[in-house]
Amino acid sequence: MNAANEIATVGSDLDDVISRAIDAKTKPLGALGRLESLAFLIARIQRTVKPSMDRCQLTVFAADHGIAVHDVSAYPQAVTRQMVLNFLDGGAACNVFAKLHGVDIQVVDAGVAGPPIDSPHLLSRRIGEGTGDSLHRPAMTREQFVSALSQGVEIGRRAPGQASALGEMGIANSSSAALVAHKLTDHSLADLCGCGTGLDSAGLARKIRVLGLAAQRTPRRLSPQEALEHYGGFETVMMTGAMLGAAAKGKVVIVDGYIATSSALAAVALAPACRDYMVFAHKSGEHGHTAMLQSLKALPLLHLGLRLGEGTGALLAWPLLRAAAAMMSGMASFEEAQVSGPL
Amino acid sequence: MNAANEIATVGSDLDDVISRAIDAKTKPLGALGRLESLAFLIARIQRTVKPSMDRCQLTVFAADHGIAVHDVSAYPQAVTRQMVLNFLDGGAACNVFAKLHGVDIQVVDAGVAGPPIDSPHLLSRRIGEGTGDSLHRPAMTREQFVSALSQGVEIGRRAPGQASALGEMGIANSSSAALVAHKLTDHSLADLCGCGTGLDSAGLARKIRVLGLAAQRTPRRLSPQEALEHYGGFETVMMTGAMLGAAAKGKVVIVDGYIATSSALAAVALAPACRDYMVFAHKSGEHGHTAMLQSLKALPLLHLGLRLGEGTGALLAWPLLRAAAAMMSGMASFEEAQVSGPL
């Protein structure tokens, strides 16, 4: 957990300077709405009124989940591996959006079931062949947790650019995310559980029943470490680490959707200072995301009903981060442009 | 009004083909939310399951408003001209966002008060030195209306790219927009009026009082032509024309915010077929936009509390249009990527 100690508290000493710089731009006060608060956040992290936001890397963490055997997902477990191959072939939504926006993708095998995938384009950081079945036992050992988290920290530290977008793939990981969020907040499983990739109402009822039984194994609230060991996924623990590592390097962390927000909950519980580095890309179409966002007092940028994961929401939000930084660095002030102020 | 007749009805004959193509992509059904309906709209207009969306032009129409003399805006009328100069110098928000996204800007002087602005980068289509004071008389003559609309149609027709983003600048044009929308819908002025560039509550009350008096000059409902002649602006009438011209050329029309939506209301009233070419970029922070959007049954893409105009919301939405088209043209299908479907 060294990364947690290395995350610098984002200072408020420049807040007035940054606010004045935003207010001096040639636009009515506050007329760029949420983009102004986003610009403020970026300027605060970078400690300048001329922030830059020109490079971002998306890291997609993939792994499998033992709890998938209980039919908590609409898709078979094999899809995790198949989608990793799709990422490597460039055919997935994350590839298409990343290419469009000039964002590099790094795909990490954090523990996909089956034999290792042989590809020079895949970063292999396999913690195991999927987690254990958390209905009956912890999803991972202490050693696996520590390894996944620290590998994630390193990945987060090393990612290039001023922002790190983080995505995931893992059949049944919405079940894992719901359990982690349940153990880290006061929200009920019913408030946190959604249909994932497309369960029908009977499927959702089954999912909530299975997760309720899994939750009963442990006390109502857990520490972030306990919650991740008992119910996390290799990919989501690694993503939590990557959030800490990116924040430790002063990067903006672009939190994708439902699954990524559960990792953000854990990251903030482990290291509260990382909260100030986080931008929440979008409000997911997955029921339960609202409750998680509330716990983090997070206002997402986009409201498009996305529920795909892979970092796709983070990629769609990336141009807004660029625009926010460009506003501060590129727009003229009233004085510079000789434009009159209000009457 | 030839453009109105030239707008092809967007056919529904390919709807099933387009829906199947979207559903075949490697993602859970509907998992890309609003981006899927956006992709559907674009594919329908372009009549292909592999649409392209790689070029867009922003046209910013500027003009002044006679009603500004009644202190209905927080800013002095001189700001219209000053901001046009700012656009030409590249210092405004629209310049910064357009540059970021590789969108060309064309600035049109539709009738800015004072002498003509001498610049090779400005398209001069001056209908007059600002409109008449619509509190007491029609904002423009029939001839001025016809000229502004037809110039707009030509501009819309000629703009390059698969999409036309349309923006505006004109001190007091939120007053003009509210009056036009009031005469074209059942919404009250109170439901349609907001604080514009930043009126306080006393200023807003004054604005509603002035607009109420202006509205009393004419019958409760007007035809689009009458509404625009009595209360429109040279820039907003020209923008209405540009929407018709762009739709006639089969381009997607990216409607910006509050002011642009009033032009969209008029365009749809003049030529209902153009509605299917419109994408509503964002829900403005300006009170009254919600009512206008309801009248058009429009679901905006972004919810960022923007209220700047200049086409800034359209520019921020442009990457979503690109992503929607790229999704259809670039993503692999389940079959192509050999990914399993649902259980």
XYZ file of C-alpha atoms in Angstrom:
686
model
C 0.000 0.000 0.000
C 2.905 2.366 -0.551
C 1.031 4.010 -3.381
C -1.660 5.123 -0.921
C 0.928 7.079 1.052
C 2.415 8.544 -2.097
C -0.780 10.189 -3.293
C -0.383 13.915 -2.761
C -3.384 15.702 -1.336
C -4.725 18.003 -4.034
C -4.158 21.458 -2.585
C -6.762 24.206 -2.381
C -4.235 27.051 -2.279
C -4.665 27.847 -5.989
C -8.457 27.567 -5.986
C -9.056 31.330 -6.110
C -6.514 31.809 -8.873
C -8.050 29.010 -10.924
C -11.605 30.266 -10.393
C -10.627 33.775 -11.434
C -8.928 32.442 -14.564
C -12.090 30.536 -15.538
C -14.333 33.521 -14.791
C -12.130 35.841 -16.888
C -12.732 33.831 -20.077
C -14.958 35.394 -22.755
C -18.251 33.770 -21.747
C -20.953 34.630 -19.237
C -20.096 33.524 -15.695
C -20.615 29.797 -15.356
C -21.910 29.445 -18.927
C -19.845 26.346 -19.626
C -21.517 24.505 -16.755
C -20.009 21.174 -15.807
C -17.097 21.768 -18.141
C -15.981 24.563 -15.824
C -15.928 22.322 -12.748
C -14.059 19.727 -14.780
C -11.530 22.350 -15.852
C -11.195 23.404 -12.220
C -10.453 19.827 -11.145
C -7.823 19.355 -13.859
C -6.172 22.714 -13.162
C -6.079 21.923 -9.445
C -4.361 18.587 -10.021
C -1.862 20.072 -12.462
C -1.438 23.235 -10.352
C -1.689 25.569 -13.316
C -4.270 27.777 -15.016
C -3.035 26.442 -18.370
C -3.489 22.703 -17.937
C -2.779 20.229 -20.694
C -4.757 17.132 -21.544
C -3.451 15.649 -24.751
C -2.659 12.048 -23.965
C -4.556 9.274 -22.282
C -4.129 5.532 -22.136
C -6.943 3.073 -21.629
C -6.016 -0.033 -19.683
C -8.557 -2.851 -19.893
C -8.230 -5.488 -17.172
C -9.800 -8.884 -17.840
C -10.407 -11.820 -15.521
C -12.936 -14.479 -14.679
C -15.128 -14.978 -11.645
C -15.888 -18.160 -9.729
C -19.367 -16.958 -8.896
C -20.257 -17.203 -12.600
C -21.138 -20.893 -12.063
C -24.334 -19.762 -10.343
C -25.792 -18.308 -13.532
C -25.601 -14.715 -12.341
C -24.791 -13.471 -15.869
C -26.729 -13.601 -19.108
C -23.583 -14.689 -20.974
C -21.355 -17.771 -20.592
C -17.958 -17.434 -18.906
C -16.193 -18.195 -22.189
C -17.122 -14.706 -23.356
C -14.436 -13.140 -21.153
C -11.722 -14.898 -23.123
C -13.478 -14.382 -26.458
C -13.758 -10.668 -25.802
C -10.084 -10.424 -24.861
C -9.313 -11.895 -28.274
C -11.733 -9.400 -29.798
C -9.859 -6.549 -28.014
C -6.581 -7.875 -29.422
C -8.130 -8.041 -32.894
C -9.433 -4.475 -32.627
C -13.102 -5.372 -33.079
C -14.619 -4.289 -29.778
C -16.303 -1.015 -28.914
C -13.327 0.079 -26.794
C -11.008 -0.398 -29.792
C -13.233 1.609 -32.075
C -13.629 4.527 -29.649
C -9.955 4.502 -28.652
C -8.857 4.621 -32.282
C -11.277 7.444 -32.976
C -9.871 9.533 -30.133
C -6.202 8.609 -30.515
C -6.113 6.800 -27.185
C -3.750 3.822 -26.787
C -5.173 0.622 -25.329
C -3.335 -1.789 -23.097
C -5.114 -5.076 -22.434
C -4.145 -6.894 -19.237
C -4.882 -10.539 -18.528
C -5.405 -10.400 -14.781
C -6.712 -13.956 -14.603
C -8.810 -15.183 -17.496
C -9.952 -18.805 -17.110
C -8.179 -21.372 -19.264
C -4.607 -21.405 -20.546
C -2.635 -18.168 -20.947
C -3.461 -16.244 -24.098
C -0.437 -16.021 -26.347
C -0.175 -12.547 -27.795
C 2.602 -9.968 -27.855
C -0.071 -7.281 -27.458
C -1.383 -8.636 -24.180
C 0.154 -7.756 -20.835
C 0.055 -10.983 -18.842
C -0.392 -10.409 -15.119
C -2.373 -13.544 -14.333
C -3.152 -13.929 -10.663
C -4.981 -17.211 -11.257
C -7.479 -18.855 -13.596
C -10.375 -16.801 -12.335
C -11.333 -16.167 -8.723
C -12.808 -18.677 -6.306
C -16.558 -19.021 -5.888
C -17.375 -16.276 -3.395
C -20.708 -17.867 -2.559
C -18.764 -20.353 -0.441
C -15.302 -18.930 0.166
C -13.137 -15.862 -0.356
C -12.649 -15.002 -4.009
C -8.910 -14.784 -3.494
C -6.164 -15.304 -0.943
C -4.369 -12.513 0.842
C -1.345 -13.133 -1.365
C -3.420 -12.941 -4.523
C -5.005 -9.699 -3.335
C -1.629 -8.128 -2.543
C -0.200 -9.278 -5.850
C -3.167 -8.001 -7.902
C -3.203 -4.660 -6.123
C 0.527 -4.068 -6.438
C 0.601 -5.101 -10.101
C -2.220 -2.641 -10.645
C -0.323 0.117 -8.866
C 2.657 -0.429 -11.154
C 0.465 -0.396 -14.251
C -1.211 2.813 -13.074
C 2.111 4.461 -12.343
C 3.624 3.610 -15.705
C 0.711 4.507 -17.957
C 1.603 7.487 -20.158
C -0.364 10.706 -20.427
C -2.104 13.161 -18.138
C -5.092 10.876 -17.669
C -5.645 7.165 -17.141
C -8.824 5.573 -18.375
C -9.536 2.208 -16.815
C -11.838 -0.478 -18.130
C -12.653 -4.100 -17.512
C -14.033 -7.311 -18.916
C -15.132 -10.259 -16.828
C -18.307 -12.284 -17.037
C -20.113 -12.038 -13.670
C -18.103 -9.052 -12.505
C -21.257 -7.000 -11.910
C -22.045 -9.566 -9.174
C -18.593 -9.109 -7.705
C -18.898 -5.322 -7.909
C -22.295 -5.330 -6.181
C -20.942 -7.402 -3.294
C -17.864 -5.197 -2.867
C -19.982 -2.047 -2.923
C -22.462 -3.610 -0.462
C -19.691 -4.351 2.015
C -18.180 -0.875 1.683
C -21.406 1.156 1.953
C -24.790 1.104 3.666
C -26.598 0.292 0.406
C -28.609 -2.934 0.198
C -27.887 -5.510 -2.485
C -31.267 -4.745 -4.033
C -30.198 -1.098 -4.363
C -26.880 -2.134 -5.863
C -27.816 -5.010 -8.177
C -28.787 -4.635 -11.786
C -29.348 -6.848 -14.811
C -25.708 -6.708 -15.904
C -25.364 -7.808 -19.514
C -29.094 -8.468 -19.759
C -30.696 -10.724 -17.155
C -34.464 -10.908 -17.215
C -36.437 -10.283 -14.027
C -36.234 -13.931 -12.949
C -32.492 -13.847 -13.561
C -32.123 -10.663 -11.532
C -34.075 -12.210 -8.652
C -31.756 -15.242 -8.780
C -28.697 -12.995 -8.849
C -29.862 -11.038 -5.797
C -30.622 -14.313 -3.978
C -27.169 -15.756 -4.739
C -25.429 -12.546 -3.752
C -27.478 -12.341 -0.551
C -26.230 -15.788 0.449
C -22.670 -14.879 -0.473
C -22.916 -11.692 1.583
C -24.067 -13.628 4.663
C -20.686 -15.349 4.932
C -19.111 -12.182 6.321
C -20.008 -9.236 8.590
C -22.262 -6.502 7.144
C -19.365 -4.081 6.655
C -15.821 -4.978 5.703
C -12.571 -3.111 5.259
C -11.678 -2.485 1.601
C -9.026 -5.167 1.777
C -11.464 -7.715 3.227
C -14.207 -6.781 0.787
C -11.889 -7.244 -2.196
C -10.440 -10.513 -0.910
C -13.856 -11.988 -0.245
C -15.776 -10.695 -3.238
C -13.480 -8.843 -5.637
C -12.119 -9.900 -8.993
C -8.519 -10.016 -10.102
C -9.334 -7.406 -12.739
C -11.170 -5.096 -10.334
C -8.509 -5.318 -7.617
C -5.868 -4.575 -10.233
C -7.970 -1.653 -11.421
C -8.168 -0.376 -7.843
C -4.385 -0.533 -7.725
C -4.115 1.263 -11.063
C -6.285 4.084 -9.711
C -3.929 4.477 -6.753
C -0.843 4.297 -8.969
C -2.193 6.844 -11.456
C -3.196 9.243 -8.664
C 0.250 8.841 -7.082
C 1.682 10.080 -10.388
C -0.660 13.074 -10.426
C -2.788 11.788 -13.287
C -6.493 12.286 -13.688
C -8.257 8.964 -13.180
C -11.190 8.531 -15.557
C -13.574 6.165 -13.828
C -15.732 4.318 -16.338
C -19.070 2.852 -15.197
C -20.595 0.477 -12.702
C -17.732 -2.004 -12.243
C -15.048 0.680 -12.298
C -16.972 2.680 -9.710
C -16.869 -0.298 -7.333
C -13.085 -0.255 -7.759
C -13.140 3.485 -7.114
C -15.086 2.913 -3.887
C -12.368 0.520 -2.748
C -9.569 2.857 -3.857
C -11.062 5.801 -1.972
C -11.565 3.604 1.101
C -7.911 2.567 0.908
C -6.578 6.057 0.167
C -9.066 8.931 0.521
C -6.627 11.340 -1.155
C -7.172 9.649 -4.530
C -10.800 10.885 -4.676
C -9.686 14.315 -5.879
C -8.021 12.768 -8.936
C -11.169 11.032 -10.113
C -13.475 12.065 -12.924
C -16.616 9.980 -13.255
C -17.179 9.452 -16.958
C -20.832 8.529 -17.071
C -23.916 7.351 -15.262
C -24.393 3.766 -16.262
C -27.664 2.240 -17.375
C -26.984 -0.451 -14.748
C -29.257 -0.136 -11.728
C -27.067 0.282 -8.678
C -24.620 2.727 -10.187
C -26.595 5.633 -8.756
C -26.143 4.289 -5.222
C -22.391 3.863 -5.734
C -22.041 7.359 -7.166
C -23.947 8.789 -4.212
C -21.549 7.140 -1.790
C -18.674 8.841 -3.594
C -20.525 12.159 -3.949
C -19.708 11.783 -7.630
C -21.368 13.672 -10.487
C -20.887 11.780 -13.735
C -20.265 13.683 -16.972
C -22.324 11.688 -19.462
C -25.842 10.304 -19.143
C -26.156 7.996 -22.118
C -27.458 4.808 -20.548
C -24.226 2.957 -21.365
C -23.690 -0.400 -19.662
C -20.916 -2.055 -21.613
C -17.763 -1.615 -19.578
C -14.400 -2.032 -21.393
C -13.754 1.607 -20.510
C -16.118 2.685 -23.277
C -17.725 5.405 -21.152
C -14.314 6.705 -20.134
C -13.325 6.918 -23.804
C -16.488 8.809 -24.694
C -15.833 11.255 -21.847
C -12.193 11.836 -22.814
C -12.988 14.587 -25.372
C -14.755 16.496 -22.567
C -11.586 16.433 -20.464
C -9.640 17.679 -23.457
C -12.195 20.425 -24.053
C -12.084 21.490 -20.410
C -8.313 21.820 -20.462
C -8.394 23.530 -23.862
C -10.924 26.044 -22.548
C -8.470 27.124 -19.867
C -5.408 27.076 -22.072
C -6.892 28.389 -25.284
C -9.739 30.814 -24.624
C -9.131 34.555 -24.522
C -10.032 36.606 -21.456
C -12.426 39.563 -21.621
C -9.388 41.814 -21.260
C -7.331 40.092 -23.955
C -10.223 40.127 -26.428
C -11.447 43.594 -25.405
C -14.949 42.327 -24.792
C -17.220 44.280 -22.426
C -18.367 42.726 -19.167
C -21.925 42.694 -17.803
C -23.909 45.940 -17.540
C -39.275 27.786 -49.358
C -37.969 25.484 -52.073
C -35.632 23.820 -49.600
C -38.636 22.647 -47.588
C -39.909 20.712 -50.576
C -36.478 19.290 -51.304
C -36.056 17.597 -47.942
C -36.417 13.874 -48.488
C -38.498 12.019 -45.933
C -36.154 9.740 -44.012
C -37.379 6.286 -44.942
C -38.155 3.489 -42.502
C -37.616 0.680 -45.010
C -34.100 -0.078 -43.724
C -34.981 0.154 -40.039
C -34.948 -3.604 -39.455
C -31.673 -4.024 -41.301
C -30.063 -1.230 -39.287
C -31.395 -2.541 -35.968
C -30.106 -6.020 -36.720
C -26.682 -4.650 -37.624
C -26.495 -2.770 -34.307
C -27.685 -5.783 -32.327
C -25.121 -8.057 -34.004
C -22.183 -6.028 -32.676
C -20.080 -7.582 -29.896
C -21.843 -6.010 -26.918
C -24.889 -6.937 -24.880
C -28.147 -5.863 -26.522
C -28.655 -2.144 -26.055
C -25.494 -1.777 -23.963
C -24.382 1.360 -25.784
C -27.580 3.137 -24.788
C -28.208 6.499 -26.438
C -25.250 5.961 -28.732
C -27.206 3.170 -30.395
C -30.215 5.357 -31.133
C -27.841 8.007 -32.444
C -26.174 5.424 -34.691
C -29.610 4.343 -35.881
C -30.540 7.919 -36.793
C -27.300 8.455 -38.721
C -27.541 5.119 -40.522
C -31.151 5.864 -41.477
C -30.230 9.224 -42.963
C -27.262 7.810 -44.853
C -29.158 4.630 -45.797
C -26.295 2.319 -44.880
C -25.219 0.103 -42.002
C -21.696 1.493 -42.397
C -22.272 5.220 -42.014
C -19.450 7.735 -42.039
C -19.147 10.808 -39.890
C -15.755 12.342 -40.391
C -16.368 15.946 -41.313
C -18.496 18.662 -39.821
C -18.587 22.412 -40.216
C -19.768 24.834 -37.568
C -21.487 27.917 -38.896
C -21.921 30.701 -36.351
C -24.528 33.307 -37.268
C -24.284 36.687 -35.545
C -26.714 39.594 -35.475
C -28.174 42.227 -33.179
C -31.653 42.659 -31.759
C -33.726 45.796 -31.453
C -35.338 44.551 -28.263
C -31.946 44.821 -26.524
C -32.721 48.484 -25.779
C -35.136 47.311 -23.076
C -32.339 45.873 -20.923
C -33.412 42.268 -21.417
C -29.788 41.065 -21.392
C -27.081 41.200 -18.736
C -24.562 42.346 -21.360
C -24.443 45.464 -23.575
C -25.276 45.150 -27.275
C -21.679 45.974 -28.200
C -20.717 42.481 -27.075
C -22.214 40.934 -30.224
C -19.693 42.742 -32.382
C -16.860 42.249 -29.908
C -17.501 38.522 -29.816
C -17.545 38.312 -33.620
C -14.070 39.845 -33.555
C -13.128 37.320 -30.875
C -14.379 34.496 -33.143
C -12.265 35.877 -35.985
C -9.240 36.053 -33.659
C -9.764 32.460 -32.505
C -10.195 33.304 -28.828
C -13.750 32.179 -28.125
C -14.934 28.863 -26.723
C -16.278 27.799 -30.122
C -12.844 28.338 -31.675
C -11.113 26.314 -29.011
C -13.518 23.377 -29.220
C -13.620 23.441 -33.021
C -9.838 23.386 -33.246
C -9.681 20.522 -30.755
C -12.086 18.432 -32.818
C -10.878 19.413 -36.270
C -14.114 21.175 -37.128
C -13.996 24.179 -39.466
C -15.789 27.338 -38.405
C -17.555 29.755 -40.681
C -18.674 33.020 -39.079
C -21.576 34.810 -40.741
C -22.490 38.452 -40.153
C -26.249 38.245 -40.515
C -26.787 41.775 -39.245
C -24.471 43.017 -36.517
C -25.158 46.632 -35.455
C -22.670 49.241 -36.666
C -20.595 49.345 -39.830
C -19.708 46.141 -41.689
C -16.812 44.231 -40.173
C -13.925 44.082 -42.589
C -12.401 40.620 -42.547
C -11.645 38.084 -45.257
C -12.642 35.343 -42.782
C -16.157 36.648 -42.256
C -19.026 35.758 -44.530
C -21.034 38.955 -44.887
C -24.747 38.320 -45.312
C -26.015 41.423 -43.549
C -29.761 41.771 -43.644
C -29.652 45.031 -41.682
C -27.993 46.658 -38.688
C -29.874 44.538 -36.200
C -33.606 43.863 -36.115
C -36.347 46.322 -35.241
C -37.628 46.621 -31.681
C -40.209 43.827 -31.490
C -41.827 45.378 -28.435
C -43.443 47.872 -30.792
C -43.202 46.484 -34.311
C -42.154 43.455 -36.345
C -38.465 42.627 -35.960
C -38.107 42.453 -39.725
C -39.943 42.993 -42.979
C -41.220 40.211 -45.182
C -38.371 40.912 -47.588
C -35.784 40.701 -44.830
C -37.275 37.419 -43.619
C -37.227 35.895 -47.095
C -33.696 37.088 -47.694
C -32.385 35.810 -44.341
C -34.074 32.440 -44.759
C -32.883 31.908 -48.322
C -29.322 32.975 -47.529
C -29.415 30.476 -44.666
C -30.669 27.736 -46.966
C -27.765 28.356 -49.323
C -25.257 28.317 -46.474
C -26.732 25.069 -45.149
C -26.659 23.476 -48.566
C -23.047 24.382 -49.244
C -21.523 23.457 -45.886
C -19.132 20.526 -46.293
C -19.299 17.268 -44.350
C -21.901 14.760 -43.215
C -23.081 17.012 -40.396
C -23.780 20.700 -39.945
C -23.342 22.265 -36.535
C -25.068 25.594 -36.168
C -24.371 28.256 -33.606
C -25.215 31.882 -32.931
C -24.217 35.073 -31.206
C -26.534 37.988 -30.596
C -27.116 39.983 -27.430
C -30.809 39.655 -26.471
C -31.411 36.678 -28.720
C -32.711 34.599 -25.826
C -35.583 37.107 -25.681
C -36.196 36.682 -29.375
C -36.016 32.898 -29.067
C -38.494 32.833 -26.178
C -41.008 34.902 -28.157
C -40.679 32.742 -31.266
C -41.083 29.560 -29.227
C -44.075 31.057 -27.387
C -45.835 31.821 -30.658
C -45.110 28.363 -32.084
C -46.107 26.288 -29.028
C -48.548 26.267 -26.131
C -45.830 27.096 -23.612
C -46.146 30.285 -21.578
C -43.407 32.912 -21.625
C -42.684 32.103 -17.973
C -42.048 28.493 -18.959
C -39.842 29.581 -21.836
C -37.844 32.476 -20.368
C -34.547 32.119 -18.561
C -31.783 34.365 -17.278
C -29.863 34.292 -20.551
C -26.298 35.438 -20.035
C -26.927 36.037 -16.344
C -29.875 38.246 -15.397
C -30.697 38.387 -11.698
C -34.260 37.700 -10.535
C -35.309 41.342 -10.962
C -33.824 41.305 -14.453
C -35.671 38.110 -15.319
C -38.958 39.589 -14.087
C -38.324 42.652 -16.270
C -37.509 40.455 -19.249
C -40.727 38.448 -18.858
C -42.727 41.705 -18.516
C -41.174 43.191 -21.667
C -41.683 39.984 -23.630
C -45.281 39.732 -22.392
C -46.001 43.186 -23.805
C -44.253 42.322 -27.057
C -46.268 39.120 -27.338
C -49.550 41.009 -26.916
C -49.050 42.766 -30.237
C -49.988 39.621 -32.134
C -52.367 36.640 -31.828
C -51.452 33.897 -29.326
C -50.266 31.501 -32.054
C -48.520 32.466 -35.277
C -47.310 30.650 -38.346
C -43.538 30.065 -38.364
C -43.110 32.789 -40.969
C -45.130 35.267 -38.899
C -43.384 34.328 -35.666
C -39.961 34.850 -37.204
C -40.909 38.125 -38.894
C -42.380 39.561 -35.713
C -39.899 38.279 -33.148
C -36.995 36.469 -34.814
C -33.432 37.570 -35.358
C -31.523 37.766 -38.603
C -29.114 35.154 -37.219
C -31.847 32.806 -36.014
C -33.860 33.032 -39.242
C -30.695 32.358 -41.206
C -29.999 29.422 -38.915
C -33.500 28.114 -39.585
C -32.732 28.314 -43.284
C -29.405 26.564 -42.776
C -31.184 23.692 -41.025
C -33.502 23.310 -44.005
C -30.620 23.555 -46.484
C -28.498 21.005 -44.609
C -31.410 18.573 -44.322
C -32.134 19.012 -48.025
C -28.583 17.831 -48.671
C -29.037 14.791 -46.409
C -26.777 16.081 -43.674
C -27.256 15.529 -39.973
C -28.208 18.833 -38.347
C -26.590 19.232 -34.933
C -28.863 21.556 -33.000
C -26.953 23.408 -30.294
C -28.842 24.812 -27.295
C -31.672 27.127 -26.365
C -31.482 29.635 -29.224
C -30.761 26.995 -31.849
C -33.707 24.945 -30.619
C -36.022 27.896 -31.239
C -34.729 27.915 -34.815
C -35.320 24.168 -34.952
C -38.917 24.686 -33.812
C -39.414 27.089 -36.696
C -37.647 24.814 -39.178
C -39.810 21.831 -38.209
C -42.936 23.992 -38.422
C -41.898 25.080 -41.920
C -40.826 21.617 -43.068
C -41.716 18.702 -40.768
C -39.480 16.339 -42.767
C -36.359 18.056 -41.429
C -37.045 16.794 -37.883
C -35.557 13.383 -38.704
C -32.222 14.992 -39.614
C -31.837 16.693 -36.247
C -29.628 15.644 -33.371
C -30.081 17.688 -30.210
C -26.630 18.248 -28.797
C -27.377 19.136 -25.205
C -29.872 20.237 -22.621
C -29.063 23.823 -21.881
C -28.764 25.325 -18.414
C -31.188 27.987 -19.645
C -34.661 27.619 -18.166
C -37.098 27.191 -21.011
C -35.029 24.802 -23.065
C -36.841 21.848 -21.512
C -40.179 23.157 -22.761
C -38.825 23.647 -26.279
C -37.295 20.169 -26.337
C -40.606 18.688 -25.179
C -42.403 20.338 -28.061
C -39.977 18.704 -30.457
C -39.996 15.354 -28.598
C -36.234 15.777 -28.541
C -33.836 13.908 -26.267
C -30.587 15.842 -25.959
C -27.263 13.990 -25.833
C -25.349 15.984 -23.224
C -26.505 17.315 -19.869
C -23.713 19.637 -18.844
C -25.579 22.798 -17.898
C -24.073 24.693 -20.839
C -25.644 28.043 -21.716
C -23.132 29.763 -23.940
C -24.353 29.350 -27.485
C -21.829 29.840 -30.327
C -22.474 26.195 -31.198
C -20.318 25.105 -28.258
C -22.712 22.341 -27.223
C -22.891 21.073 -30.793
C -19.097 20.918 -30.917
C -18.938 18.995 -27.657
C -21.526 16.531 -28.978
C -19.729 16.018 -32.300
C -17.389 13.274 -30.960
C -20.490 11.302 -29.923
C -21.786 11.395 -33.484
C -18.416 10.201 -34.703
C -18.389 7.432 -32.103
C -21.889 6.324 -33.069
C -20.958 6.039 -36.738
C -17.644 4.373 -35.885
C -19.477 1.814 -33.759
C -21.492 0.741 -36.790
C -18.647 0.859 -39.266
C -15.833 -0.448 -37.061
C -17.109 -2.922 -34.502
C -17.013 -6.655 -35.154
C -20.169 -8.739 -34.996
C -20.539 -11.725 -32.677
C -20.127 -13.921 -35.729
C -17.057 -12.151 -37.082
C -15.319 -12.198 -33.690
C -16.558 -15.686 -32.795
C -17.991 -14.481 -29.504
C -20.799 -16.489 -27.873
C -24.245 -14.998 -27.510
C -26.408 -15.014 -24.366
C -27.106 -18.302 -22.543
